Amino acid sequence: MTMELRHLRAFLAIAEAGSVTRAAARLHVGQPALSRTLRQLEDHLRTRLVDRSTHHLELTAAGRVFRDKAAAALAAVEVALDPRGLTAWPLRLGHTWAALGDHTVPLMRRWDETHPGVPLELRRIDDATAGLTRGAVDVALLRGTVTVSGIATRLLLREERVAVVSADSPLAALPQVTLADLATRPIVLNTVSGTTTMELWPPAARPVGAIEVTNTDEWLIAIAADRAVGVSTTATPRNHTHPSLVYRPLVDAPAVPVVLAWREGPGHPAVPALVELAYEVVAGGGEDEGGTP
């Protein structure tokens, strides 16, 4: 049968709710009808999207891949049907934090000068790809290694890492810090959009513990309260000056790549122009580099 947008919405509702019953309630449809819609979608794709063999509904590997594709497809339809886009098609630039650091404002200004008919919208989205895989943005500024399939990237720069500690920490008195210095304290990790994991340390010399958070605000608070130390890159000191925080060079940690990423295949026609302009702005120099925890 012909697939419709309702099939995508039904599947995404099930994936988000983790239950056909809860998804049916959200969509205001009967559970049997929603189950039939899911089966129709699976029959069309000739694969199982949802694992029903466990007590808790889980997506299969194919289901997880299709979830991103379905979300991107629905987002594209919403953009196409938005009447505000009939006069100008905005180019949506996502980031998880700090965007392009000190290069952000020059990039935005240069874009406005060279592409006045295409609004550039900067959007902060706290997920691993800044909304790129689910179609919330057209292009994204990402840090670290990007391993998501179907995503193209261009390296813009590399940022040096810094240690972040509370102002009354003994480490604040040091002119520079090593990974071994930080390992004596718990480390706070942003598990959603951060670039730091325990793998930054050798297996036998990792921090004594970890505090996991889901956004930068929680990350900063944990450090300011002296519950843990953190690792970031060079834009965080410029974006988050606070009397309770001290930043020191982390001398033995590798730099973090900053890339511009976009979905392969058809997309916003202005994406290539933004990629080239961002590279020009960074290569032109005269601005400090940025970063993210």
Coordinates of C-alpha atoms in Angstrom, one line a residue:
M1 CA 0.0 0.0 0.0
T2 CA 1.0 3.6 -0.4
M3 CA 2.9 5.0 2.6
E4 CA 1.7 8.3 4.1
L5 CA 3.0 10.8 6.6
R6 CA 0.8 9.2 9.2
H7 CA 2.9 6.1 9.0
L8 CA 6.0 8.1 9.9
R9 CA 4.3 10.0 12.7
A10 CA 2.9 6.7 14.1
F11 CA 6.3 5.1 14.1
L12 CA 8.1 8.1 15.7
A13 CA 5.4 8.3 18.4
I14 CA 6.0 4.7 19.2
A15 CA 9.8 5.2 19.2
E16 CA 9.5 8.2 21.5
A17 CA 6.9 6.7 23.9
G18 CA 8.5 3.3 24.1
S19 CA 5.0 1.8 24.1
V20 CA 2.3 1.3 21.5
T21 CA -0.3 2.0 24.3
R22 CA 1.2 5.3 25.3
A23 CA 1.8 6.3 21.7
A24 CA -1.8 5.6 20.8
A25 CA -3.0 7.8 23.7
R26 CA -0.7 10.6 22.5
L27 CA -2.1 10.3 19.0
H28 CA -5.7 9.9 20.1
V29 CA -6.1 6.7 18.2
G30 CA -6.9 3.1 19.2
Q31 CA -4.1 0.8 20.0
P32 CA -5.2 -1.8 17.4
A33 CA -5.3 0.8 14.7
L34 CA -1.8 2.0 15.6
S35 CA -0.4 -1.5 15.7
R36 CA -1.9 -2.1 12.2
T37 CA -0.2 1.1 10.9
L38 CA 3.1 -0.1 12.3
R39 CA 2.7 -3.4 10.6
Q40 CA 1.9 -1.7 7.3
L41 CA 5.1 0.3 7.6
E42 CA 7.2 -2.8 8.4
D43 CA 5.6 -4.7 5.5
H44 CA 6.5 -1.9 3.2
L45 CA 10.1 -1.7 4.4
R46 CA 10.3 -5.5 4.5
T47 CA 12.0 -5.5 7.9
R48 CA 11.1 -5.4 11.6
L49 CA 11.4 -2.0 13.1
V50 CA 10.3 -2.8 16.7
D51 CA 11.3 -5.7 18.8
R52 CA 8.2 -7.1 20.5
S53 CA 10.0 -10.1 22.1
T54 CA 10.9 -8.4 25.3
H55 CA 8.8 -7.0 28.1
H56 CA 9.9 -3.5 27.1
L57 CA 9.4 -2.3 23.5
E58 CA 12.7 -1.6 21.8
L59 CA 13.7 -0.5 18.4
T60 CA 15.7 -2.9 16.2
A61 CA 18.9 -1.8 14.6
A62 CA 16.9 -1.1 11.4
G63 CA 14.4 0.8 13.5
R64 CA 17.0 3.1 15.0
V65 CA 18.3 3.9 11.6
F66 CA 14.8 4.5 10.2
R67 CA 13.9 6.7 13.2
D68 CA 16.5 9.3 12.1
K69 CA 15.3 9.1 8.5
A70 CA 11.7 9.4 9.4
A71 CA 12.4 12.4 11.7
A72 CA 14.4 14.1 9.0
A73 CA 11.6 13.5 6.4
L74 CA 8.9 14.9 8.6
A75 CA 11.1 18.0 9.4
A76 CA 11.6 18.5 5.7
V77 CA 7.9 18.4 5.1
E78 CA 7.2 20.9 7.9
V79 CA 9.8 23.3 6.4
A80 CA 8.3 22.9 2.9
L81 CA 4.7 23.6 4.2
D82 CA 5.7 26.6 6.4
P83 CA 4.2 29.7 4.7
R84 CA 7.0 31.8 6.1
G85 CA 9.4 30.0 3.9
L86 CA 7.7 31.1 0.7
T87 CA 9.5 34.5 0.8
A88 CA 12.9 33.2 1.9
W89 CA 14.2 29.7 2.7
P90 CA 16.3 30.0 5.9
L91 CA 19.5 28.0 6.3
R92 CA 19.5 26.4 9.7
L93 CA 22.9 26.1 11.4
G94 CA 22.9 23.8 14.4
H95 CA 25.4 23.6 17.3
T96 CA 25.6 21.9 20.6
W97 CA 27.5 24.8 22.3
A98 CA 29.7 27.8 21.5
A99 CA 29.0 27.4 17.7
L100 CA 32.2 28.4 16.0
G101 CA 33.6 30.2 19.0
D102 CA 34.9 33.7 18.3
H103 CA 34.5 33.0 14.6
T104 CA 30.7 32.9 15.0
V105 CA 29.9 36.6 14.7
P106 CA 32.3 37.1 11.8
L107 CA 30.7 34.2 10.0
M108 CA 27.1 35.5 10.6
R109 CA 28.1 39.0 9.4
R110 CA 29.9 37.8 6.3
W111 CA 26.9 35.6 5.4
D112 CA 24.5 38.5 5.7
E113 CA 26.7 40.6 3.5
T114 CA 27.2 37.9 0.8
H115 CA 23.8 36.1 0.9
P116 CA 21.2 38.7 1.9
G117 CA 18.4 36.7 0.4
V118 CA 19.1 33.6 2.5
P119 CA 18.5 34.1 6.3
L120 CA 21.1 32.1 8.4
E121 CA 19.5 30.8 11.6
L122 CA 21.8 29.7 14.4
R123 CA 20.2 27.0 16.6
R124 CA 21.5 25.4 19.8
I125 CA 20.3 21.8 20.0
D126 CA 21.5 19.5 22.8
D127 CA 22.1 16.2 21.0
A128 CA 25.0 14.4 19.5
T129 CA 24.6 15.9 16.0
A130 CA 22.9 19.3 17.0
G131 CA 19.7 18.2 15.3
L132 CA 21.3 17.2 12.0
T133 CA 20.3 13.6 11.8
R134 CA 16.6 14.3 12.7
G135 CA 16.3 17.1 10.2
A136 CA 16.0 20.0 12.7
V137 CA 18.9 21.8 11.0
D138 CA 20.5 21.8 7.5
V139 CA 24.1 21.9 8.6
A140 CA 25.8 21.6 12.0
L141 CA 29.0 22.7 13.8
L142 CA 30.3 19.6 15.6
R143 CA 33.3 18.7 17.7
G144 CA 35.1 15.4 17.9
T145 CA 35.0 12.5 15.5
V146 CA 31.7 12.2 13.6
T147 CA 30.9 8.5 12.8
V148 CA 27.2 8.8 11.8
S149 CA 26.5 7.3 8.4
G150 CA 25.1 9.5 5.7
I151 CA 26.9 12.6 7.1
A152 CA 29.6 14.5 5.3
T153 CA 32.1 16.8 7.1
R154 CA 34.7 19.3 6.5
L155 CA 37.4 20.1 9.1
L156 CA 37.6 23.7 10.0
L157 CA 40.1 23.9 12.9
R158 CA 41.4 22.1 15.9
E159 CA 41.0 23.4 19.4
E160 CA 43.4 22.9 22.3
R161 CA 41.9 21.4 25.5
V162 CA 41.8 23.1 28.9
A163 CA 41.2 21.9 32.4
V164 CA 38.3 23.4 34.3
V165 CA 38.3 23.5 38.1
S166 CA 36.7 25.4 40.9
A167 CA 38.5 28.5 42.1
D168 CA 39.2 27.0 45.5
S169 CA 40.6 23.8 44.1
P170 CA 44.4 23.1 44.8
L171 CA 44.7 22.6 41.0
A172 CA 43.7 26.3 40.4
A173 CA 47.2 27.3 41.8
L174 CA 49.0 25.4 39.0
P175 CA 50.0 27.3 35.8
Q176 CA 49.1 24.2 33.7
V177 CA 47.5 20.8 34.3
T178 CA 48.0 17.3 33.2
L179 CA 45.6 14.4 32.9
A180 CA 47.3 12.8 35.9
D181 CA 46.5 15.9 37.9
L182 CA 42.8 15.6 37.1
A183 CA 42.6 11.9 37.7
T184 CA 42.8 12.5 41.5
R185 CA 39.3 14.0 41.3
P186 CA 35.9 12.9 39.9
I187 CA 35.4 14.1 36.3
V188 CA 32.1 15.5 35.1
L189 CA 31.1 14.2 31.6
N190 CA 28.5 15.7 29.3
T191 CA 27.1 12.5 27.8
V192 CA 24.9 14.2 25.2
S193 CA 27.1 16.6 23.4
G194 CA 30.5 16.6 25.2
T195 CA 33.8 15.6 23.6
T196 CA 35.4 14.1 26.8
T197 CA 35.1 10.5 27.8
M198 CA 37.0 8.3 30.2
E199 CA 39.0 7.0 27.2
L200 CA 40.9 10.3 27.3
W201 CA 43.0 8.8 30.1
P202 CA 45.1 5.6 30.0
P203 CA 43.1 2.6 31.3
A204 CA 45.2 2.3 34.5
A205 CA 45.2 6.0 35.3
R206 CA 41.6 7.1 34.9
P207 CA 39.8 9.6 37.3
V208 CA 38.5 8.2 40.5
G209 CA 34.9 8.7 39.5
A210 CA 32.5 10.4 37.1
I211 CA 29.5 12.6 37.3
E212 CA 27.3 12.4 34.2
V213 CA 25.2 15.4 33.0
T214 CA 23.2 16.1 29.9
N215 CA 24.0 19.8 29.1
T216 CA 26.6 22.5 29.6
D217 CA 24.8 24.3 32.3
E218 CA 24.8 21.3 34.6
W219 CA 28.4 20.6 33.7
L220 CA 29.5 24.1 34.8
I221 CA 27.5 23.9 38.0
A222 CA 29.1 20.6 39.0
I223 CA 32.6 22.1 38.6
A224 CA 31.8 25.5 40.3
A225 CA 30.4 23.5 43.3
D226 CA 33.7 21.6 43.4
R227 CA 32.0 18.3 43.0
A228 CA 34.2 17.4 40.0
V229 CA 36.7 18.8 37.5
G230 CA 36.1 19.1 33.8
V231 CA 37.9 19.1 30.4
S232 CA 36.9 21.5 27.7
T233 CA 38.4 23.5 24.8
T234 CA 39.5 27.1 24.5
A235 CA 36.2 28.8 23.9
T236 CA 34.6 27.9 27.2
P237 CA 36.8 30.4 29.2
R238 CA 35.6 33.1 26.8
N239 CA 32.0 32.1 26.9
H240 CA 31.8 31.3 30.6
T241 CA 33.7 33.6 32.8
H242 CA 32.7 33.0 36.5
P243 CA 34.4 33.8 39.7
S244 CA 34.0 30.2 40.8
L245 CA 35.7 28.7 37.8
V246 CA 39.4 28.6 36.8
Y247 CA 40.7 27.4 33.4
R248 CA 44.2 26.0 32.9
P249 CA 45.9 24.6 29.8
L250 CA 45.7 20.8 29.7
V251 CA 49.1 20.1 28.2
D252 CA 49.0 16.4 27.5
A253 CA 45.6 15.9 25.9
P254 CA 45.0 15.9 22.1
A255 CA 43.3 18.8 20.4
V256 CA 39.6 18.5 19.4
P257 CA 38.6 18.8 15.7
V258 CA 35.8 21.2 14.8
V259 CA 33.9 20.2 11.7
L260 CA 31.0 21.5 9.6
A261 CA 28.6 18.6 8.9
W262 CA 25.7 18.1 6.6
R263 CA 23.5 15.3 5.4
E264 CA 24.6 13.6 2.1
G265 CA 22.1 13.8 -0.7
P266 CA 19.6 16.6 -1.5
G267 CA 19.4 19.4 1.0
H268 CA 19.3 23.2 1.2
P269 CA 21.0 24.6 -1.9
A270 CA 23.0 27.1 0.2
V271 CA 24.9 24.5 2.3
P272 CA 27.9 24.4 0.0
A273 CA 28.2 28.2 0.1
L274 CA 28.1 28.1 3.9
V275 CA 30.8 25.4 4.1
E276 CA 33.1 27.4 1.9
L277 CA 32.5 30.7 3.8
A278 CA 33.1 29.1 7.2
Y279 CA 36.4 27.7 6.0
E280 CA 37.4 31.1 4.6
V281 CA 36.5 32.9 7.9
V282 CA 38.5 30.4 10.0
A283 CA 41.4 30.4 7.5
G284 CA 41.5 34.2 7.4
G285 CA 42.7 34.3 11.0
G286 CA 42.4 37.3 13.3
E287 CA 39.9 35.6 15.6
D288 CA 40.5 33.2 18.5
E289 CA 39.4 29.7 18.3
G290 CA 36.3 28.4 20.1
G291 CA 35.3 25.2 22.0
T292 CA 32.8 23.2 23.9
P293 CA 33.0 20.9 26.9

